[in-house]
GROMACS .gro file of C-alpha atoms in nm:
model
   79
    1UNK     CA    1  12.284 -14.970 -19.606
    2UNK     CA    2  12.451 -15.309 -19.567
    3UNK     CA    3  12.821 -15.359 -19.503
    4UNK     CA    4  12.848 -15.528 -19.843
    5UNK     CA    5  12.700 -15.226 -20.023
    6UNK     CA    6  12.922 -14.984 -19.831
    7UNK     CA    7  13.226 -15.196 -19.915
    8UNK     CA    8  13.136 -15.194 -20.283
    9UNK     CA    9  13.096 -14.815 -20.277
   10UNK     CA   10  13.440 -14.776 -20.119
   11UNK     CA   11  13.592 -15.015 -20.373
   12UNK     CA   12  13.440 -14.832 -20.670
   13UNK     CA   13  13.555 -14.495 -20.541
   14UNK     CA   14  13.907 -14.624 -20.488
   15UNK     CA   15  13.906 -14.768 -20.842
   16UNK     CA   16  13.799 -14.427 -20.975
   17UNK     CA   17  14.075 -14.253 -20.778
   18UNK     CA   18  14.332 -14.499 -20.912
   19UNK     CA   19  14.206 -14.450 -21.268
   20UNK     CA   20  14.230 -14.070 -21.260
   21UNK     CA   21  14.576 -14.095 -21.107
   22UNK     CA   22  14.690 -14.328 -21.387
   23UNK     CA   23  14.542 -14.089 -21.644
   24UNK     CA   24  14.724 -13.794 -21.488
   25UNK     CA   25  14.403 -13.620 -21.389
   26UNK     CA   26  14.424 -13.416 -21.068
   27UNK     CA   27  14.226 -13.594 -20.794
   28UNK     CA   28  14.028 -13.277 -20.719
   29UNK     CA   29  13.875 -13.314 -21.067
   30UNK     CA   30  13.702 -13.636 -20.965
   31UNK     CA   31  13.338 -13.583 -20.871
   32UNK     CA   32  13.094 -13.826 -20.711
   33UNK     CA   33  12.726 -13.727 -20.737
   34UNK     CA   34  12.604 -13.939 -20.442
   35UNK     CA   35  12.315 -14.089 -20.642
   36UNK     CA   36  12.219 -14.442 -20.533
   37UNK     CA   37  12.357 -14.728 -20.741
   38UNK     CA   38  12.105 -14.883 -20.974
   39UNK     CA   39  11.871 -14.582 -20.975
   40UNK     CA   40  12.012 -14.357 -21.247
   41UNK     CA   41  11.761 -14.436 -21.523
   42UNK     CA   42  11.479 -14.330 -21.290
   43UNK     CA   43  11.675 -14.026 -21.166
   44UNK     CA   44  11.750 -13.880 -21.507
   45UNK     CA   45  11.658 -13.526 -21.400
   46UNK     CA   46  11.881 -13.539 -21.089
   47UNK     CA   47  12.168 -13.684 -21.292
   48UNK     CA   48  12.132 -13.429 -21.573
   49UNK     CA   49  12.121 -13.141 -21.325
   50UNK     CA   50  12.429 -13.267 -21.140
   51UNK     CA   51  12.625 -13.299 -21.465
   52UNK     CA   52  12.506 -12.958 -21.583
   53UNK     CA   53  12.606 -12.784 -21.259
   54UNK     CA   54  12.949 -12.948 -21.263
   55UNK     CA   55  13.013 -12.864 -21.628
   56UNK     CA   56  12.911 -12.501 -21.579
   57UNK     CA   57  13.140 -12.476 -21.276
   58UNK     CA   58  13.454 -12.631 -21.424
   59UNK     CA   59  13.402 -12.567 -21.798
   60UNK     CA   60  13.576 -12.892 -21.903
   61UNK     CA   61  13.742 -12.930 -22.242
   62UNK     CA   62  13.689 -13.306 -22.229
   63UNK     CA   63  13.422 -13.521 -22.065
   64UNK     CA   64  13.456 -13.899 -22.043
   65UNK     CA   65  13.140 -14.109 -22.043
   66UNK     CA   66  13.061 -14.480 -22.047
   67UNK     CA   67  13.052 -14.664 -22.378
   68UNK     CA   68  12.717 -14.609 -22.549
   69UNK     CA   69  12.657 -14.984 -22.592
   70UNK     CA   70  12.737 -15.073 -22.232
   71UNK     CA   71  12.473 -15.308 -22.095
   72UNK     CA   72  12.460 -15.163 -21.742
   73UNK     CA   73  12.151 -14.944 -21.697
   74UNK     CA   74  12.335 -14.684 -21.485
   75UNK     CA   75  12.614 -14.660 -21.744
   76UNK     CA   76  12.359 -14.609 -22.022
   77UNK     CA   77  12.187 -14.337 -21.818
   78UNK     CA   78  12.517 -14.152 -21.776
   79UNK     CA   79  12.599 -14.190 -22.146
   0.00000   0.00000   0.00000
């Protein structure tokens, strides 16, 4: 993995941490699935299983997802 990619990963994670803090969500509720960026459409089964396991474990009342008309392929896969 290049330094640039690792830097982007760190930046995105920090942005997510900041967002949950601003929303008043406990930081322990933030989950990263460790799936490679740009691969989610092809890893639909892995993504679905990860979401299913997490939801069964924490039984959330609310789940936030990307906007359904987002143009990013990974965001659409998560939606």
